[in-house]
XYZ file of C-alpha atoms in Angstrom:
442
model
C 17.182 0.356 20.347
C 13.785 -1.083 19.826
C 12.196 2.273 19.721
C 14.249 3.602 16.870
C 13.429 0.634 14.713
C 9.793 0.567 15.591
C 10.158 4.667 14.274
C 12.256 3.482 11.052
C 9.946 1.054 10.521
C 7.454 3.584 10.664
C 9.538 6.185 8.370
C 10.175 3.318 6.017
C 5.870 3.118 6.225
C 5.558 6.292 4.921
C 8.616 7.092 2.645
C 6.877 3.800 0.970
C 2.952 5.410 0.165
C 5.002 8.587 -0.212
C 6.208 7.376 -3.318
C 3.810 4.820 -4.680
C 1.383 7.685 -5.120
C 2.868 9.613 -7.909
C 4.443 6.755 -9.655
C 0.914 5.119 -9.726
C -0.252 8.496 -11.263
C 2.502 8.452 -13.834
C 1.745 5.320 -14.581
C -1.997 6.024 -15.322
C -1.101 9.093 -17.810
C 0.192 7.479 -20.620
C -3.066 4.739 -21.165
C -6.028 7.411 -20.098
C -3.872 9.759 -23.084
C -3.964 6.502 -25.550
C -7.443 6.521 -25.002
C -7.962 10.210 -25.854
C -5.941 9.811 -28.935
C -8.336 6.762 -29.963
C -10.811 9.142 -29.723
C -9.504 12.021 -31.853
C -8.552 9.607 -34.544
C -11.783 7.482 -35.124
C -13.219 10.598 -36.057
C -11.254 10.217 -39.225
C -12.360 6.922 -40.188
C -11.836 2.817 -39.571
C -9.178 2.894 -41.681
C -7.263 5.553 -39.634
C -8.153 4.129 -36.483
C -6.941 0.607 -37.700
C -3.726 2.614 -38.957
C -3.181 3.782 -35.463
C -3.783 0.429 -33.820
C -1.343 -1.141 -36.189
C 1.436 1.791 -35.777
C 1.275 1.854 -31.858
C 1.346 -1.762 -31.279
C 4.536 -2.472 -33.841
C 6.113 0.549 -31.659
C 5.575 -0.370 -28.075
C 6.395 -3.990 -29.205
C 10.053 -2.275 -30.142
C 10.343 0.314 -27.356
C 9.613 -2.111 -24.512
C 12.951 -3.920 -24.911
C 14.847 -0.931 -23.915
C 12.913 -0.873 -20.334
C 16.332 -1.944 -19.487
C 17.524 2.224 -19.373
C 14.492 3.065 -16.904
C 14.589 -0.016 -14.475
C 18.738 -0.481 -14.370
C 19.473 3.284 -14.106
C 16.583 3.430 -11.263
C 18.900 0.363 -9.411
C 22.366 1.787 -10.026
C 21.240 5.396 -9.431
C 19.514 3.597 -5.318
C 22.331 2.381 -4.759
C 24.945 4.848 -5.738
C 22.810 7.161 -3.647
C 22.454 4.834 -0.631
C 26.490 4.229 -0.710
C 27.399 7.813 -1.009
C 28.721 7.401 -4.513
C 27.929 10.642 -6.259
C 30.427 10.171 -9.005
C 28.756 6.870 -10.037
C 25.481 8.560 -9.755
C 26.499 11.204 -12.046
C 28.310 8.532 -14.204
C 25.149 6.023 -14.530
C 22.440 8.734 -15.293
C 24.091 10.507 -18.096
C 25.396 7.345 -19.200
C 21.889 5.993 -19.758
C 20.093 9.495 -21.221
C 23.543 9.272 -23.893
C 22.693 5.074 -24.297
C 19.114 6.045 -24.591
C 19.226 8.960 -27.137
C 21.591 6.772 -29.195
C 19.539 3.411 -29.206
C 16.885 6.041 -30.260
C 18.588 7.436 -33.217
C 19.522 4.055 -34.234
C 15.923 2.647 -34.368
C 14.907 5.661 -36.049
C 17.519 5.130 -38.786
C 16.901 1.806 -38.857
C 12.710 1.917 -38.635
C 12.071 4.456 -40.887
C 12.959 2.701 -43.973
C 11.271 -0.797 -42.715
C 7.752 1.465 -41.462
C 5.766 -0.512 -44.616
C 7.337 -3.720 -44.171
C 6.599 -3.405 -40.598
C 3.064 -2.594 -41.782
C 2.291 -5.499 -43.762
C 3.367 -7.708 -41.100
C 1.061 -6.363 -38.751
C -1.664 -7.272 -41.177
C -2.130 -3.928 -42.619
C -2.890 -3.226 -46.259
C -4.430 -0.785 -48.576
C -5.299 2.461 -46.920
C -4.332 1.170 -43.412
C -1.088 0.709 -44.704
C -0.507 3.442 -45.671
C -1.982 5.449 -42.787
C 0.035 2.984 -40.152
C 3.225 3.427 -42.403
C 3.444 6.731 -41.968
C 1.945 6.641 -38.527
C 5.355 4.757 -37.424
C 7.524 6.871 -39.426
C 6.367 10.383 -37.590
C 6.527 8.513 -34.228
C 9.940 7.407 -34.937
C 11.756 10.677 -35.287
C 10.911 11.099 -31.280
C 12.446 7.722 -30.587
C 15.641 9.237 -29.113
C 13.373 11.884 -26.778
C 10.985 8.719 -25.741
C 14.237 6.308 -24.851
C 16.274 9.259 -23.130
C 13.647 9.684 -20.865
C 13.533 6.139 -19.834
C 17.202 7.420 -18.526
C 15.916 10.482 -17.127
C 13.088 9.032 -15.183
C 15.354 5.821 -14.025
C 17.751 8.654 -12.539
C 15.206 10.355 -10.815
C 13.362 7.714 -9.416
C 16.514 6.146 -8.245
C 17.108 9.461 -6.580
C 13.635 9.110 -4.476
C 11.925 12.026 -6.759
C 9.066 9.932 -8.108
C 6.872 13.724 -8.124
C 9.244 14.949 -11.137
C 8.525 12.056 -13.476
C 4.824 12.437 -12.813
C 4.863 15.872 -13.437
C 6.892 15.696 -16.390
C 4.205 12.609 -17.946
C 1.310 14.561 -16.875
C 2.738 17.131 -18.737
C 3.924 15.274 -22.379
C 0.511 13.889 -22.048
C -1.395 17.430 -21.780
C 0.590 18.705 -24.701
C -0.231 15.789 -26.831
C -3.781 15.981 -26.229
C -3.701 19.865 -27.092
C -1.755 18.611 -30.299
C -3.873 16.090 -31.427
C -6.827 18.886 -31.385
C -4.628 21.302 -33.415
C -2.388 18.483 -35.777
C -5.042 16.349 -36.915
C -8.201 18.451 -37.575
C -6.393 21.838 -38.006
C -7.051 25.264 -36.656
C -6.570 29.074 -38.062
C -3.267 28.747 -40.425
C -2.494 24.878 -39.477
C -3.803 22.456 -41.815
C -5.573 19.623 -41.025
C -2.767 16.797 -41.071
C -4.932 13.378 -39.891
C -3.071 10.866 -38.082
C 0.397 12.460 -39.356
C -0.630 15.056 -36.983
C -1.827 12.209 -34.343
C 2.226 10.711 -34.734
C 3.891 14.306 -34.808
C 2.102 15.413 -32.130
C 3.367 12.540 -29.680
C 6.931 12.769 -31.017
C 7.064 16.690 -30.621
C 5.736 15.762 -26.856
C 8.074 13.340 -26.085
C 10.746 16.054 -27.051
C 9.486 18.574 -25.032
C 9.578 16.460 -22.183
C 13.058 14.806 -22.932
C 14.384 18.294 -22.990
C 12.933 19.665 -19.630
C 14.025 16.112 -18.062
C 17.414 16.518 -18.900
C 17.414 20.145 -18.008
C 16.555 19.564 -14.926
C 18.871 16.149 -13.986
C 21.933 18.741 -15.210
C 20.679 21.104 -12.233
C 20.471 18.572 -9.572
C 22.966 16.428 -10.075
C 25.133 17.478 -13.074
C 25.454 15.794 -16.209
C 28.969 13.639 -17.300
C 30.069 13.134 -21.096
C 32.951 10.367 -19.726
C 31.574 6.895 -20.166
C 33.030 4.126 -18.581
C 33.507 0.869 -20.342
C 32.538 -1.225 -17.071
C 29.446 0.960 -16.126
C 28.570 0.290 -20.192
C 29.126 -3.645 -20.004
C 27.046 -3.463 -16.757
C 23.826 -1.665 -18.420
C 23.808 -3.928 -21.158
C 24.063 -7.411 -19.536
C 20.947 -5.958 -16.901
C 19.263 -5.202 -20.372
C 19.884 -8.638 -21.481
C 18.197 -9.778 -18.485
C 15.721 -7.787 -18.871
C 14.970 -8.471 -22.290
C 14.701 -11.991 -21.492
C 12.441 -11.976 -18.708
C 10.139 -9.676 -20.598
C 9.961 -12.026 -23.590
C 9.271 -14.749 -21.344
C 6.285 -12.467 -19.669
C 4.931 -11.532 -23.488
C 5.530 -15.116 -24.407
C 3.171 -16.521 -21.588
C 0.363 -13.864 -22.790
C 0.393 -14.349 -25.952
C -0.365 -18.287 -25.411
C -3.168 -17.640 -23.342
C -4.714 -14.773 -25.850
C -4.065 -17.582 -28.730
C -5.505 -20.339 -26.769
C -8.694 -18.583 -26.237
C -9.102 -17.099 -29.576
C -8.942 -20.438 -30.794
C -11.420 -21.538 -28.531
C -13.866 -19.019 -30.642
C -15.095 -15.555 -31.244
C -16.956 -15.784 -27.868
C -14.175 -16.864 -25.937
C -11.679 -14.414 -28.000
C -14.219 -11.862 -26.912
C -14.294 -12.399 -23.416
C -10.927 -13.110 -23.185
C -10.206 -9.667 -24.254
C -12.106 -8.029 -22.058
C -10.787 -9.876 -18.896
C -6.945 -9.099 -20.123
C -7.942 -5.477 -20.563
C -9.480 -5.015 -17.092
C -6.308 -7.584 -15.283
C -3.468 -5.467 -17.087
C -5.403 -2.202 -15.802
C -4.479 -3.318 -12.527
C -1.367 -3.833 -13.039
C -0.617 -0.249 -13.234
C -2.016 -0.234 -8.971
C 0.339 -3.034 -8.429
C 3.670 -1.671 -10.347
C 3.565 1.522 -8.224
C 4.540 -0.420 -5.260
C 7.093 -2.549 -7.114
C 8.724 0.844 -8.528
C 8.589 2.373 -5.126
C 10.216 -0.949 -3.543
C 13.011 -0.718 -5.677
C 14.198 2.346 -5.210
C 14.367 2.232 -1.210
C 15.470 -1.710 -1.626
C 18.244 -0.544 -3.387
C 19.273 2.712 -1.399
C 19.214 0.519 1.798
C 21.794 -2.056 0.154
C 23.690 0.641 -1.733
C 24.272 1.778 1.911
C 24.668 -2.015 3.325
C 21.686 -2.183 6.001
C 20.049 -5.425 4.621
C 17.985 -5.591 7.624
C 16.141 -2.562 6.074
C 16.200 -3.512 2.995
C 14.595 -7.216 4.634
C 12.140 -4.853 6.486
C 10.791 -2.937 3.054
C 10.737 -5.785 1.307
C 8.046 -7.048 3.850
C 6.471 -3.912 4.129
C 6.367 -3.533 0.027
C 4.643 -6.984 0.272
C 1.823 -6.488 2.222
C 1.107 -3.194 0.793
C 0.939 -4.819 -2.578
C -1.322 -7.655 -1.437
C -3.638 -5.429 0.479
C -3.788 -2.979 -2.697
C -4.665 -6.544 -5.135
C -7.319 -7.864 -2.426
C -9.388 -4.644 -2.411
C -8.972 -4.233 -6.422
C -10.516 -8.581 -6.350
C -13.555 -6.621 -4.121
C -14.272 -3.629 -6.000
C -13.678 -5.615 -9.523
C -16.412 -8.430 -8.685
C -18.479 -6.266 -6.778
C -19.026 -4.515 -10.759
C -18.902 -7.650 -12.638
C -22.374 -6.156 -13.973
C -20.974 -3.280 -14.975
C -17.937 -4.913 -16.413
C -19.905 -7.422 -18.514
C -22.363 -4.901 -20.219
C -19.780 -2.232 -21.006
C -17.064 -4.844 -22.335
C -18.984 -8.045 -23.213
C -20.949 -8.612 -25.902
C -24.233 -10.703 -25.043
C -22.633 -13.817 -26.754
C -19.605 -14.230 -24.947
C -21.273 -13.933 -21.252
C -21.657 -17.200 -20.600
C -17.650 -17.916 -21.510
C -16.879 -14.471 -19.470
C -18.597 -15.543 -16.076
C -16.368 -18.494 -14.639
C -13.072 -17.007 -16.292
C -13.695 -13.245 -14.571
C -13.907 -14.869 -11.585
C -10.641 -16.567 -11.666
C -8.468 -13.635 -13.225
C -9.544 -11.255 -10.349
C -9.129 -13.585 -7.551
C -5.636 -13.784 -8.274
C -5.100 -9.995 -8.116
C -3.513 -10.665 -4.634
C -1.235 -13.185 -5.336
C -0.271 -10.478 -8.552
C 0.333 -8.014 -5.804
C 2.747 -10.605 -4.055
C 4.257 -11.102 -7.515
C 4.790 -7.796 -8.555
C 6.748 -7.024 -4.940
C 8.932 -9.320 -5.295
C 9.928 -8.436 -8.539
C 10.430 -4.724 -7.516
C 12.224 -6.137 -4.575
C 14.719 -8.033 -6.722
C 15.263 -5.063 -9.376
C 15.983 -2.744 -6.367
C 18.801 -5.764 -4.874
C 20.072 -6.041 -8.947
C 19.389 -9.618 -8.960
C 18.298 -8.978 -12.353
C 19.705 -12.696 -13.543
C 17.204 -14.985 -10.857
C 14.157 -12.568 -12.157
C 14.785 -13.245 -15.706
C 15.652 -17.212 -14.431
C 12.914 -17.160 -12.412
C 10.411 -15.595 -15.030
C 11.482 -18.136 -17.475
C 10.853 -21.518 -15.056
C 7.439 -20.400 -14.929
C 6.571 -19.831 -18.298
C 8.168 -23.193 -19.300
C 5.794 -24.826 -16.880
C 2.702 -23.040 -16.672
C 3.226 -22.568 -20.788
C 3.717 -25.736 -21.324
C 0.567 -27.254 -19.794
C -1.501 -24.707 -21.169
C 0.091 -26.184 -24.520
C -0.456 -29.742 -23.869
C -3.929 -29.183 -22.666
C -4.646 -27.244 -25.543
C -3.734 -29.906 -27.732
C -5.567 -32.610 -26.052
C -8.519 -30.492 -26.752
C -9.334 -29.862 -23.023
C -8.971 -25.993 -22.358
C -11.741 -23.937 -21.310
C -11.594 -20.155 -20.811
C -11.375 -20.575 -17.366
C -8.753 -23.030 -18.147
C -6.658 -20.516 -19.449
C -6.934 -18.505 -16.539
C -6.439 -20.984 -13.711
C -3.109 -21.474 -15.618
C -2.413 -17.562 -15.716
C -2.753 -18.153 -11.908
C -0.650 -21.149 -11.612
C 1.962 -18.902 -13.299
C 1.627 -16.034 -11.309
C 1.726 -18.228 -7.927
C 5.220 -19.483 -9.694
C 6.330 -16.482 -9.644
C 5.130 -15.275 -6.643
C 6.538 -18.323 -4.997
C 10.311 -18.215 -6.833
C 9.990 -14.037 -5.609
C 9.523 -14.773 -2.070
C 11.873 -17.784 -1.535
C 14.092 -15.838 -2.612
C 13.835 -13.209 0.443
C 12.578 -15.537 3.042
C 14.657 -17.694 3.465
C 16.643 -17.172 0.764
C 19.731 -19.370 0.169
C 23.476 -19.127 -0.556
C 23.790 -15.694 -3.014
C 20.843 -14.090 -2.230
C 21.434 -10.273 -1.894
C 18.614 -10.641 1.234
C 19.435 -13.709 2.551
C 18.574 -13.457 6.237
């Protein structure tokens, strides 16, 4: 008996890097493609460029609150798969690509005709305005491709196949790039279309890779127009969940990014670049969380919670391991970091704060476990709880001591630690020992 755990332990090893690699590489397509498309469009000008900026963060501020399709399909789809349950499967995937391309078609109805107001309230005006205006309104008509696929790669990650989702991202993101060359500047018989071409060639993209994800869920597992009222009720309250817990995470940043603007342009500055290079790494730290949930929730959807116990352990350490070597390799190229992202002004706020933000990149990888580990058990309702009791408190002393005039860059980010350590804590307590209602408890 002891030998078959020590191999299942061992299988569990493996099945766990086997998927954290492509997620983390699906992960990485979609910012390394922003950056190309920052690229093509400064070559048309500040005021297209600030169009863009405007246009893309409005939209990712609206898409992110339908996460809920990728992360609850991926935990329904785990455990349907773990338990056997191939109707549900079938049921829960096609019931989030139809939820998905809906939402989509309803923000795209809805967006369209608000694109300018939306505009103006992200501070654009003049020519920016109009280039983020229509910017938005391009991008918008592939809002039901972009939110199906949250669906589609929830179903197939739930499913184990975390190579399919990478290969389908690698591949919206090589069409866009060869897009952007031919939309905006124009070749042969296309005209030159600017950053219209920039928006339509991410939404035709996002099409082309809606339609070859849903192709190929109908020829693995089938596809299901029945919807079931239950399985509807249950997607929606884990995207009310989710939308909280989210807003609670964006709610915490945002404090700390307006705490250290107001500290000055020097701390704004270095601020910047810190957040920049910490959310970078998130994207290391997620593909272990993403990988955790899927195997957490196979192993309860088939009701071994001593596996489930044992890859929750094994997704820990992985993730700490991966955040200690990103602290070494980060502060062993401060120098680098400061003279490609600082400007010579803001060093001296940069230094102490740097050292604090990567530091913590363990306890983040402890942090972002335990959250996988919970979205793979469905205890969507303690994350979101959880999230929230940590941003009250860390929040709210980053408020007071920002009104007692006492904050300091570094300030700001030996409270981002605080609240990650919150979390961290709240995720592992959780597990081990847990207490009465805990989908682990021991």
């Amino acid at each position: 008996m002891a030998y078959h755990r020590r191999v299942s332990s061992d299988s569990d090893n493996r099945t766990l890097v086997k998927l954290a690699v492509p997620v983390l590489f699906s992960l990485i397509a979609e910012p390394v493609t922003g950056l190309v498309d920052t690229a093509f469009v400064a070559r048309l000008g500040s005021e297209a460029l600030a169009g863009l900026g405007a246009g893309a963060i409005a939209l990712s501020s609206v898409f992110w609150i339908f996460n809920f399709l990728g992360i609850g399909t991926q935990t329904e789809v785990a455990k349907g798969e773990g338990a056997g349950r191939t109707e549900y499967v079938l049921g829960m995937s096609s019931l989030a690509i139809l939820v998905g391309a809906g939402l989509g078609v309803l923000v795209a109805a809805v967006g369209v005709p608000l694109s300018g107001a939306v505009s103006r309230v992200m501070g654009a005006d003049g020519a920016v305005e109009t280039a983020a205006t229509a910017y938005i309104q391009i991008r918008l008509l592939g809002a039901p491709a972009m939110l199906a696929l949250l669906g589609i790669f929830g179903t197939m990650r739930g499913r184990q196949d975390m190579k399919t989702p990478l290969y389908i991202a690698v591949g919206i993101n090589l069409l866009n790039i060869v897009l952007d060359a031919l939309l905006i500047f124009g070749a042969g018989p296309i005209p030159a279309f600017g950053i219209e071409g920039a928006a339509a060639a991410s939404s035709l993209s996002q099409w082309v890779g809606a339609i070859a994800g849903f192709v190929i869920v109908r020829r693995r597992i089938g596809f299901s127009a029945g919807v079931s009222r239950s399985d509807v009720g249950k997607l929606f309250k884990i995207g009310g969940d989710i939308f909280v817990r989210t807003g609670m995470l964006t709610l915490f940043l945002i404090l700390g990014t307006r705490a250290a603007t107001r500290l000055g342009a020097e701390a704004g500055a270095a601020h910047q670049a810190i957040r920049q290079v910490w959310l970078f790494t998130a994207l290391f730290l997620d593909a272990w969380a993403v990988s955790a949930q899927t195997m957490v929730g196979n192993a309860i959807g088939s009701g071994d919670a001593v596996r489930a116990r044992r890859i929750a352990a094994l997704a820990c350490w992985w993730s700490i391991a991966t955040g200690a070597v990103l602290t070494a390799v980060l502060l062993a190229s401060t120098g680098l970091v400061r003279e490609g992202l600082v400007p010579d002004d803001a060093v001296r706020a940069f230094s102490a704060a740097w050292w604090v933000a990567m530091a913590m990149l363990p306890v983040s990888g402890l942090t972002f476990a335990t959250d996988g580990i919970h979205w793979g058990t469905g205890d969507f309702a303690y994350l979101r709880n959880a999230t929230s009791v940590a941003t009250v408190l860390a929040g709210g002393i980053l408020i007071g001591f920002e009104a007692a005039g006492m904050l300091t860059l570094a300030g700001v980010w030996w409270l981002t630690a605080a609240w990650v350590v919150i979390r961290a804590l709240l995720g592992v307590v959780r597990v081990w020992p847990g207490w009465a209602g805990a989908p682990l408890r021991g």
